[in-house]
PDB file of C-alpha atoms in Angstrom:
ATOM      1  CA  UNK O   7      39.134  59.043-172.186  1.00  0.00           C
ATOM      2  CA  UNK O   8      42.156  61.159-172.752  1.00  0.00           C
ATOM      3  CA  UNK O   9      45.416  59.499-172.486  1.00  0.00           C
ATOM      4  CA  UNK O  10      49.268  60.666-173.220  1.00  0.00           C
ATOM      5  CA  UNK O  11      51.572  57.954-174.084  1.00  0.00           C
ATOM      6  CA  UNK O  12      55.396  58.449-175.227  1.00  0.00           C
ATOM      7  CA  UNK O  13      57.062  57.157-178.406  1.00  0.00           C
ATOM      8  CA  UNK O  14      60.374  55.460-178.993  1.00  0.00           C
ATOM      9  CA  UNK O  15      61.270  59.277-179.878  1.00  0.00           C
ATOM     10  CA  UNK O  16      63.128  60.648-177.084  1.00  0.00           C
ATOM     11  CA  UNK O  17      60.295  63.886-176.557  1.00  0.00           C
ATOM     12  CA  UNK O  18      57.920  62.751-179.147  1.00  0.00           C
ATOM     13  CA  UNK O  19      54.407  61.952-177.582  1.00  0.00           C
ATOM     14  CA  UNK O  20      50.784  60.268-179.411  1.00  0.00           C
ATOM     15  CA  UNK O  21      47.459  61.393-177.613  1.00  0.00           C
ATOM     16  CA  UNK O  22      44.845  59.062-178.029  1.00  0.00           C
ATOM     17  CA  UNK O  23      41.034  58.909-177.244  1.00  0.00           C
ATOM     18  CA  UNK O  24      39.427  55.882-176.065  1.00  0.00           C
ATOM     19  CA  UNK O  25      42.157  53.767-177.592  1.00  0.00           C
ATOM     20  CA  UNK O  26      42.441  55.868-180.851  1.00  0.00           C
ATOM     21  CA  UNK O  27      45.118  57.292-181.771  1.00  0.00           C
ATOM     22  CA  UNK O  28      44.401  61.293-182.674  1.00  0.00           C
ATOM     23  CA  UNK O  29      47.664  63.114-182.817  1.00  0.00           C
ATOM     24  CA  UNK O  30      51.476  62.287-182.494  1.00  0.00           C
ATOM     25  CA  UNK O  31      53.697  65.199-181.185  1.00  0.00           C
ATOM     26  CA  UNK O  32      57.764  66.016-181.335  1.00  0.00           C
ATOM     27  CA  UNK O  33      58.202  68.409-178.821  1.00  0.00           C
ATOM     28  CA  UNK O  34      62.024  68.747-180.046  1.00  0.00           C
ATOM     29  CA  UNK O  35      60.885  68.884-183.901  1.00  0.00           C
ATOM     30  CA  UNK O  36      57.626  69.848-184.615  1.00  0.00           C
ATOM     31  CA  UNK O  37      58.199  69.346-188.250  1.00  0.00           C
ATOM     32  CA  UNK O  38      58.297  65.887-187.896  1.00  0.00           C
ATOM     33  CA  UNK O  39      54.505  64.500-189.496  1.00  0.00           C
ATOM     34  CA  UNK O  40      54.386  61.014-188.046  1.00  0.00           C
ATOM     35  CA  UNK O  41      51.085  60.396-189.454  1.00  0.00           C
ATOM     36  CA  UNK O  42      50.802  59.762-193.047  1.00  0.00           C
ATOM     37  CA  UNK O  43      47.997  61.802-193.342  1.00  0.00           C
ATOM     38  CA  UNK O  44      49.214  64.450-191.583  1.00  0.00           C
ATOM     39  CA  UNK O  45      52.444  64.547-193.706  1.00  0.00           C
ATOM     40  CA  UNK O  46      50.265  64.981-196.580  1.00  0.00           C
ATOM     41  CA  UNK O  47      48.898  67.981-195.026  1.00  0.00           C
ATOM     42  CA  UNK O  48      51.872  69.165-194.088  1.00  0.00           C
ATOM     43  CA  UNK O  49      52.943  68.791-197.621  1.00  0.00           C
ATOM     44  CA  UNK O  50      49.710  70.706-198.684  1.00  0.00           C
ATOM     45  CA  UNK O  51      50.543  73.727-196.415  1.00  0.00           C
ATOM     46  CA  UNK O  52      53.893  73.888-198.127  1.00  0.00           C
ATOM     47  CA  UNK O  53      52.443  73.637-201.497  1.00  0.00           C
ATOM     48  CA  UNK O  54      50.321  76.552-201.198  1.00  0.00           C
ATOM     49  CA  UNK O  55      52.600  78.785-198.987  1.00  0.00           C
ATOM     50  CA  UNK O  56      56.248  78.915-198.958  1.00  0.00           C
ATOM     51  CA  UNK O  57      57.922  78.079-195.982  1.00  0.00           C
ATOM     52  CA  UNK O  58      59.194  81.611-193.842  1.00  0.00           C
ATOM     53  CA  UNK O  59      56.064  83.470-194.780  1.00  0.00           C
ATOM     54  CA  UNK O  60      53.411  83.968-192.072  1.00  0.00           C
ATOM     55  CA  UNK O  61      50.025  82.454-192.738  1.00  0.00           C
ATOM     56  CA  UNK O  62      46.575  83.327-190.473  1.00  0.00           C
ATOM     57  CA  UNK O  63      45.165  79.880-190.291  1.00  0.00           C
ATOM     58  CA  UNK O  64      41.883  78.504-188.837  1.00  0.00           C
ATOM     59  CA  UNK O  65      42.203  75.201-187.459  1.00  0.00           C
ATOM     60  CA  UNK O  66      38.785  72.937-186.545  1.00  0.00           C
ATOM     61  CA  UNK O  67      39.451  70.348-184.540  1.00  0.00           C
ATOM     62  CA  UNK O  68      42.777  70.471-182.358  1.00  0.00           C
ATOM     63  CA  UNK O  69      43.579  67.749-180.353  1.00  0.00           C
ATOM     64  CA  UNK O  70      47.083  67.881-180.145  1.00  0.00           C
ATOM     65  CA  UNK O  71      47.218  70.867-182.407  1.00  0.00           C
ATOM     66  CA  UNK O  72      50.401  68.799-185.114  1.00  0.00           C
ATOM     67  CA  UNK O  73      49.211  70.562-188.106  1.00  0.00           C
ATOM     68  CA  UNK O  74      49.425  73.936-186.093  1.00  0.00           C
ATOM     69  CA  UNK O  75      52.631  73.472-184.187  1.00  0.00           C
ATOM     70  CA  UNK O  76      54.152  72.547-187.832  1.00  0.00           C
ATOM     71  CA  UNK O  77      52.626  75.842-189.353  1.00  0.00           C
ATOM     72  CA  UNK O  78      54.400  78.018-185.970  1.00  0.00           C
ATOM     73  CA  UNK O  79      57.950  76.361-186.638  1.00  0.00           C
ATOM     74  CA  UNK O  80      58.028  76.727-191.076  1.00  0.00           C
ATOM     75  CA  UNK O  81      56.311  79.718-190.658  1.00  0.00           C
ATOM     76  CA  UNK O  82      56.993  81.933-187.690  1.00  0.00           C
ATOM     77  CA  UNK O  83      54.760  84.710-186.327  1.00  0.00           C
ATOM     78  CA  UNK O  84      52.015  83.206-188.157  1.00  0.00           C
ATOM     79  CA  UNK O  85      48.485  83.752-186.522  1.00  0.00           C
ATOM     80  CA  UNK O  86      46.679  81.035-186.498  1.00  0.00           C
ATOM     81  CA  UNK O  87      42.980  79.957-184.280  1.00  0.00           C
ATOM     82  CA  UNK O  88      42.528  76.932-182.969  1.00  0.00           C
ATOM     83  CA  UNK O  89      38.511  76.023-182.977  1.00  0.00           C
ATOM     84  CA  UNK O  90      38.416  73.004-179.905  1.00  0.00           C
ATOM     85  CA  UNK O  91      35.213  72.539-177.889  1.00  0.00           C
ATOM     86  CA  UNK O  92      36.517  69.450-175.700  1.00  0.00           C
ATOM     87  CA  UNK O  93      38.420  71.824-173.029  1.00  0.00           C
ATOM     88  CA  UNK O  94      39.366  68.566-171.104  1.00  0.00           C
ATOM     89  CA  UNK O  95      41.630  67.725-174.159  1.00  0.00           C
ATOM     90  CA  UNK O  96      43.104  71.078-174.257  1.00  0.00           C
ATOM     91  CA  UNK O  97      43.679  71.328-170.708  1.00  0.00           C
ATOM     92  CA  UNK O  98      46.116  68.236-171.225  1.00  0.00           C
ATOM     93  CA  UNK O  99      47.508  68.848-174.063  1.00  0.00           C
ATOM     94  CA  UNK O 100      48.639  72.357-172.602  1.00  0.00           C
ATOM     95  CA  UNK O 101      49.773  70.667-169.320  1.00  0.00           C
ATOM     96  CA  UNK O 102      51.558  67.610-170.505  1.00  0.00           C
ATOM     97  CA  UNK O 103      52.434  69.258-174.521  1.00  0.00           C
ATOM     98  CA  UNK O 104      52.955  72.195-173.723  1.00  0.00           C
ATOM     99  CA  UNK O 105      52.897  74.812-177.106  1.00  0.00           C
ATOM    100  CA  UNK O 106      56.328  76.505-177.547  1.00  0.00           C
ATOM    101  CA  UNK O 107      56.638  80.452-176.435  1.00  0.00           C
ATOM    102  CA  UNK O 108      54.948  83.065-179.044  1.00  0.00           C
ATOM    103  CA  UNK O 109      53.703  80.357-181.264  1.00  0.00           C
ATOM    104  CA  UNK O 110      50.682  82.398-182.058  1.00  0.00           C
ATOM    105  CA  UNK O 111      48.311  79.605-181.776  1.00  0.00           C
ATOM    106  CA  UNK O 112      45.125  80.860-180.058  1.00  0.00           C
ATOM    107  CA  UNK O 113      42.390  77.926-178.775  1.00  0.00           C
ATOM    108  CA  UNK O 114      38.883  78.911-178.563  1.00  0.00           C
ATOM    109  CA  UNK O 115      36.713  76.245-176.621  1.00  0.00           C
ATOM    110  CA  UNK O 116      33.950  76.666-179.288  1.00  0.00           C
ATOM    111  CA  UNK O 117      32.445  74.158-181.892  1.00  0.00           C
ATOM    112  CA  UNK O 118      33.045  74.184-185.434  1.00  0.00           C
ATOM    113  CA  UNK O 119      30.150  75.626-186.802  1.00  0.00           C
ATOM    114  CA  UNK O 120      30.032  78.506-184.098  1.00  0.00           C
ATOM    115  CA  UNK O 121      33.741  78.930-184.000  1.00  0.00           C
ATOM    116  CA  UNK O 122      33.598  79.432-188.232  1.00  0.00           C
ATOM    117  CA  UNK O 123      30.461  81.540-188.188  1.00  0.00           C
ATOM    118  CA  UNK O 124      31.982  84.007-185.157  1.00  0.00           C
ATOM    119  CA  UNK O 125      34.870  84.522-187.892  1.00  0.00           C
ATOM    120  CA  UNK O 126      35.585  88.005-189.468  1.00  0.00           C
ATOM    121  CA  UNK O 127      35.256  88.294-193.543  1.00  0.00           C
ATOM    122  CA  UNK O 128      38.616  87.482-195.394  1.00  0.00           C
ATOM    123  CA  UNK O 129      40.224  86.481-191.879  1.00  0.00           C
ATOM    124  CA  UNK O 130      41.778  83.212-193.398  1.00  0.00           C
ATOM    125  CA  UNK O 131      44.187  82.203-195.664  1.00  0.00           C
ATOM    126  CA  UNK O 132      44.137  78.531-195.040  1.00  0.00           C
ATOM    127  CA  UNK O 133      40.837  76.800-193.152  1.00  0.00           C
ATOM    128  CA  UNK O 134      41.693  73.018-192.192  1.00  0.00           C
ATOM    129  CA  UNK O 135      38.674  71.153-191.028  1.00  0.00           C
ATOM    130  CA  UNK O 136      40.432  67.917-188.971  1.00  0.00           C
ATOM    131  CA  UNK O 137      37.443  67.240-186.291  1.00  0.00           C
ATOM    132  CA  UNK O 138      36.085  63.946-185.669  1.00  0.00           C
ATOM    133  CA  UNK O 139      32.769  62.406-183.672  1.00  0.00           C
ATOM    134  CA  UNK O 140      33.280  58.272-183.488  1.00  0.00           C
ATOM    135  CA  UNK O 141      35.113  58.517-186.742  1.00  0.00           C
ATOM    136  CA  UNK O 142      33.087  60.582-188.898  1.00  0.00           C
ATOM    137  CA  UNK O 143      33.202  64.564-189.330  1.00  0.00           C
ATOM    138  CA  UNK O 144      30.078  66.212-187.769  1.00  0.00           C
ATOM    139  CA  UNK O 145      27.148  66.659-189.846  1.00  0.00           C
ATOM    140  CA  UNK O 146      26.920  70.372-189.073  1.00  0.00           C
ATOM    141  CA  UNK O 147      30.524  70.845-190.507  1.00  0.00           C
ATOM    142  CA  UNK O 148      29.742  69.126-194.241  1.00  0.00           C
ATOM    143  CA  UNK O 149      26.776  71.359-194.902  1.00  0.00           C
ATOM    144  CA  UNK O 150      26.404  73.633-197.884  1.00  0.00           C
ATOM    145  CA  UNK O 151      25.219  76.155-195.407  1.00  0.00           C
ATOM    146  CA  UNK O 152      28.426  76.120-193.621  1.00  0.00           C
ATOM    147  CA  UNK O 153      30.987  75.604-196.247  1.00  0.00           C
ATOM    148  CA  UNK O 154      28.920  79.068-197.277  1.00  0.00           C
ATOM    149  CA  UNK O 155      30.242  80.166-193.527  1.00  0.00           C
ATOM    150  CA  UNK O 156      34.054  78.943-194.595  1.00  0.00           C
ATOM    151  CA  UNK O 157      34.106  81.019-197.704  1.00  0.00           C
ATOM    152  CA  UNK O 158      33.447  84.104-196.355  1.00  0.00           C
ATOM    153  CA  UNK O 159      35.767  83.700-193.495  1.00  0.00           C
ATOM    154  CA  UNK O 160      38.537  83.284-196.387  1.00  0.00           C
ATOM    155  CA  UNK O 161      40.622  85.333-198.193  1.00  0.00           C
ATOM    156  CA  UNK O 162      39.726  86.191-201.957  1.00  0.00           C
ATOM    157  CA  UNK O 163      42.638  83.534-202.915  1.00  0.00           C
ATOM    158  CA  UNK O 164      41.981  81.134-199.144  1.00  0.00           C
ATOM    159  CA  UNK O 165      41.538  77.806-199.736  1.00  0.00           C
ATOM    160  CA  UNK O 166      40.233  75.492-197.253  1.00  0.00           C
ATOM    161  CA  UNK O 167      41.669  71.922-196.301  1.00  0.00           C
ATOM    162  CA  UNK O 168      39.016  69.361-195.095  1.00  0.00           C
ATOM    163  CA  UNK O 169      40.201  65.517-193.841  1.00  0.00           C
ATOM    164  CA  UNK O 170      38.106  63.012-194.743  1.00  0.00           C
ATOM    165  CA  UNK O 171      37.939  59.391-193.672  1.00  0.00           C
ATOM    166  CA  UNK O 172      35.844  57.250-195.933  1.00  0.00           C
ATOM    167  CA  UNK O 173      36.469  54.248-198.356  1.00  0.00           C
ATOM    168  CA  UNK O 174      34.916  52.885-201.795  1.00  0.00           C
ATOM    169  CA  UNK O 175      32.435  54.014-203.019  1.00  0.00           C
ATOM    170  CA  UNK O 176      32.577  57.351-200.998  1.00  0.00           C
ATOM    171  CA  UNK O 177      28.888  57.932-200.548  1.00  0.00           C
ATOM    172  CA  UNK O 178      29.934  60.391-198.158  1.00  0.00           C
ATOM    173  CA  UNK O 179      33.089  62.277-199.666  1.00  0.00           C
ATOM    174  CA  UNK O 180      30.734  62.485-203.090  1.00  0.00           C
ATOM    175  CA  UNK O 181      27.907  64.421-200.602  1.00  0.00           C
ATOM    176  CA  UNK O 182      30.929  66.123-199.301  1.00  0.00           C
ATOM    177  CA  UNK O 183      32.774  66.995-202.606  1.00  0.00           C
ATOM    178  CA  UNK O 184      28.958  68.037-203.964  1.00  0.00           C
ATOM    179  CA  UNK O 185      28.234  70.674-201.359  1.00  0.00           C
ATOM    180  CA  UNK O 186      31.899  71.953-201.868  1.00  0.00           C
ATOM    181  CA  UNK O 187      31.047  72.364-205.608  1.00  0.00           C
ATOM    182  CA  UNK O 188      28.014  74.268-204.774  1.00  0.00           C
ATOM    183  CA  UNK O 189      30.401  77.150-203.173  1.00  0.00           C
ATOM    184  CA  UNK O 190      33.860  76.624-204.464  1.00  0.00           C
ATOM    185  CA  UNK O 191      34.836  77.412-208.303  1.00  0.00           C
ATOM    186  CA  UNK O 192      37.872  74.854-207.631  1.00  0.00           C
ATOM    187  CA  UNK O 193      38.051  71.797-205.563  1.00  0.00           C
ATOM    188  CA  UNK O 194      41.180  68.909-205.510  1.00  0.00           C
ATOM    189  CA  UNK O 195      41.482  65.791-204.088  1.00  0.00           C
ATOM    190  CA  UNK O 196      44.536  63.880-202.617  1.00  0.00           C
ATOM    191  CA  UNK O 197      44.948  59.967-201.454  1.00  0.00           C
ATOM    192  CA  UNK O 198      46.926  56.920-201.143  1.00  0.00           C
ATOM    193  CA  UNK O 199      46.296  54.590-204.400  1.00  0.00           C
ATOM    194  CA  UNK O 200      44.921  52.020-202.546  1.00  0.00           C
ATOM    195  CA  UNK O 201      42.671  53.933-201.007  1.00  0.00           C
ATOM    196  CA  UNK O 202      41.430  55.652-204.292  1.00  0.00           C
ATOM    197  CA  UNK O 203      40.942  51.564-205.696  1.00  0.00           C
ATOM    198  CA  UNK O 204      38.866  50.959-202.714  1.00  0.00           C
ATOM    199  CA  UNK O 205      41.207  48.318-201.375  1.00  0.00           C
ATOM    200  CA  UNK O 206      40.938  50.048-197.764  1.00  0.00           C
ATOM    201  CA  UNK O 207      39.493  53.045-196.368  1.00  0.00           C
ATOM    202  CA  UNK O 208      41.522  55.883-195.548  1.00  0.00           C
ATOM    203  CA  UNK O 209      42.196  59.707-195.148  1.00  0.00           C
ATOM    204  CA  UNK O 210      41.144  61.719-198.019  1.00  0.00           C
ATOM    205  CA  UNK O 211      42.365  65.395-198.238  1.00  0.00           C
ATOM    206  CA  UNK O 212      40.086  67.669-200.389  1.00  0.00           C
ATOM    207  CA  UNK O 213      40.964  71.493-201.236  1.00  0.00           C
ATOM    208  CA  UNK O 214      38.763  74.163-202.162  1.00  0.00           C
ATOM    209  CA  UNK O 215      39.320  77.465-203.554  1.00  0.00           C
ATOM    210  CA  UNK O 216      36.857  79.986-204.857  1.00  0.00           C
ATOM    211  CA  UNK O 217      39.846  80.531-207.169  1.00  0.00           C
ATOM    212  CA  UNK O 218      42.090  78.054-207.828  1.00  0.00           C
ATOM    213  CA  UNK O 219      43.602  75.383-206.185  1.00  0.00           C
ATOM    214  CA  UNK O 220      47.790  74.976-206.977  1.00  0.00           C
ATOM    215  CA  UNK O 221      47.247  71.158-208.552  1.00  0.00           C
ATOM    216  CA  UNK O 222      51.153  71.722-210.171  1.00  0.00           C
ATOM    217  CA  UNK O 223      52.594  72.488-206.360  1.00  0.00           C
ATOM    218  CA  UNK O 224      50.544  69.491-204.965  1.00  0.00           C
ATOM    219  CA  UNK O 225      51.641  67.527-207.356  1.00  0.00           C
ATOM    220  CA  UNK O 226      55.466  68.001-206.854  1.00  0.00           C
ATOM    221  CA  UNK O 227      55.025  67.885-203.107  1.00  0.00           C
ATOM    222  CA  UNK O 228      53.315  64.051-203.830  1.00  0.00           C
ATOM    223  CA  UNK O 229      56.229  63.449-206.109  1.00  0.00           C
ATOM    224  CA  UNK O 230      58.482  64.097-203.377  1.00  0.00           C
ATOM    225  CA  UNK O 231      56.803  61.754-200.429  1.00  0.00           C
ATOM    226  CA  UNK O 232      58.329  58.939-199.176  1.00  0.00           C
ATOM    227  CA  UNK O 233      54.617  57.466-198.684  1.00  0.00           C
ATOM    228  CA  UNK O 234      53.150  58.147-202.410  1.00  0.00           C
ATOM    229  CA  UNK O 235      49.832  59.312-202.914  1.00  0.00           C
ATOM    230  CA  UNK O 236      47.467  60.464-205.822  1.00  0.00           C
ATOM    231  CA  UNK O 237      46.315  64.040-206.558  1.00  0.00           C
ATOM    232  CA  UNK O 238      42.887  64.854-208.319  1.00  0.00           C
ATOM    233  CA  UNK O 239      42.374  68.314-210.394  1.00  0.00           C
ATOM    234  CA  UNK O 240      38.989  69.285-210.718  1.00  0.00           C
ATOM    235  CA  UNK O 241      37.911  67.604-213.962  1.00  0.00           C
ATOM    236  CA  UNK O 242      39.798  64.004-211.749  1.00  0.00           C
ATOM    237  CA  UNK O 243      37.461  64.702-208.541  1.00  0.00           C
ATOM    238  CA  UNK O 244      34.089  65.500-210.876  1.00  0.00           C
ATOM    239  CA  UNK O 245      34.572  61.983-212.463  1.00  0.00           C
ATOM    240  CA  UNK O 246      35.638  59.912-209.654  1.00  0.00           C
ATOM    241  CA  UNK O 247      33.735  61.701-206.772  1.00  0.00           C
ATOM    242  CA  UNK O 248      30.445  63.029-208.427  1.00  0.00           C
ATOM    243  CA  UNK O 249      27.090  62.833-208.445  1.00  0.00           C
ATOM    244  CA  UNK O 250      26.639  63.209-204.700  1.00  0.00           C
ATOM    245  CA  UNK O 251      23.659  64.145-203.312  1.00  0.00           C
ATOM    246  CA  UNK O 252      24.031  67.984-201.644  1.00  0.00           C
ATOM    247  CA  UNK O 253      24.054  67.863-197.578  1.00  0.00           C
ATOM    248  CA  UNK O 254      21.695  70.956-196.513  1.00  0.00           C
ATOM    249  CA  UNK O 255      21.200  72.008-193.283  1.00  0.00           C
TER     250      UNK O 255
END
């Protein structure tokens, strides 16, 4: 179940599913990233696109659509798709969280894999894969066969964002990071320390670029956090996130 609950933030809003907590929403100021993760994101978008210039952005998973509101207000007239099969979700969001006038944020109430494969060649600059089934991404969405899909749906220079929820010893971000490496020429990795030690699970946020991922930018923006967290160049990710086992399909 779908539920809307308000925050000690006079408009800000966190829409949960059956008790879990998916997406937290300033109406007033959607550059406000409650979420860790979602601040590191955030801080991702900036580091490969400076704020003021428009971006065309794919979105898998929406929810409450944070990462996409955030993209609308830095980066105005951007044109970004929303890829959400749960229309019941949408439906709310739209009635109770309403998106702000000419955000350009389209949602299409199509699946992941369908949604990505229905995409035109080079349409992309920036593909974020944030879609959940009881806490793991879907199988279909992790395949070689797809992440084949997501490359051609990005620019020459696109790079595509995927969140991750796993902890030590990542049997599933190392299939992940694997079938990434079988497409992408450059692939980086970003996490809290703790989680990276395996003293908890948590969210880790992998980009890949079939030409290269901006390790410097991501860096700074990490610098700058007020929660600190870890970023991996591609040498980093190959030693602490190899020898996975390909996901085909």
């Amino acid at each position: 179940m779908w539920e809307i609950a308000s925050t000690e933030r006079p408009r800000a809003f966190v829409l949960s599913h059956d008790g879990r907590d998916q997406s937290h929403v300033d109406l007033d100021d959607p550059t406000y990233l409650a979420f860790d993760y979602v601040r590191r994101m955030g801080d991702m978008v900036d580091a490969v696109a400076p704020a003021g210039v428009p971006m065309r952005v794919v979105h898998v998973g929406g929810a409450a659509m944070t990462l996409a509101r955030y993209v609308a207000a830095t980066r105005p007239t951007s044109a970004q798709v929303v890829l959400e099969p749960d229309t019941e979700v949408t439906e709310l969001v739209r009635d109770e969280l309403p998106l702000p006038r000419r955000s350009g944020i389209k949602v299409r109430p199509v699946d992941g894999a369908s949604g990505v494969a229905a995409l035109r060649d080079g349409q992309a600059d920036l593909l974020v894969l944030d879609a959940y089934d009881e806490g793991r991404v879907p199988a279909s969405l992790v395949t070689v066969a797809h992440f084949e899909e997501v490359a051609r749906a990005l620019a020459p220079e696109g790079l595509y964002l995927l969140n991750l929820s796993d902890r030590a010893p990542f049997a599933h971000t190392r299939r992940v990071v694997a079938g990434l490496r079988a497409v992408f020429s450059d692939v980086a990795l970003g996490a809290e320390p703790a989680t990276l030690r395996g003293r908890r699970d948590g969210n880790l946020l992998v980009l890949a670029s079939r030409a290269s991922v901006p390790v410097a930018a991501l860096r700074a923006q990490a610098a700058r956090s007020p929660a600190p967290y870890k970023v991996l160049d591609a040498a980093q990710v190959s030693d602490s996130f190899g020898g996975g086992t390909v996901l085909t399909g």
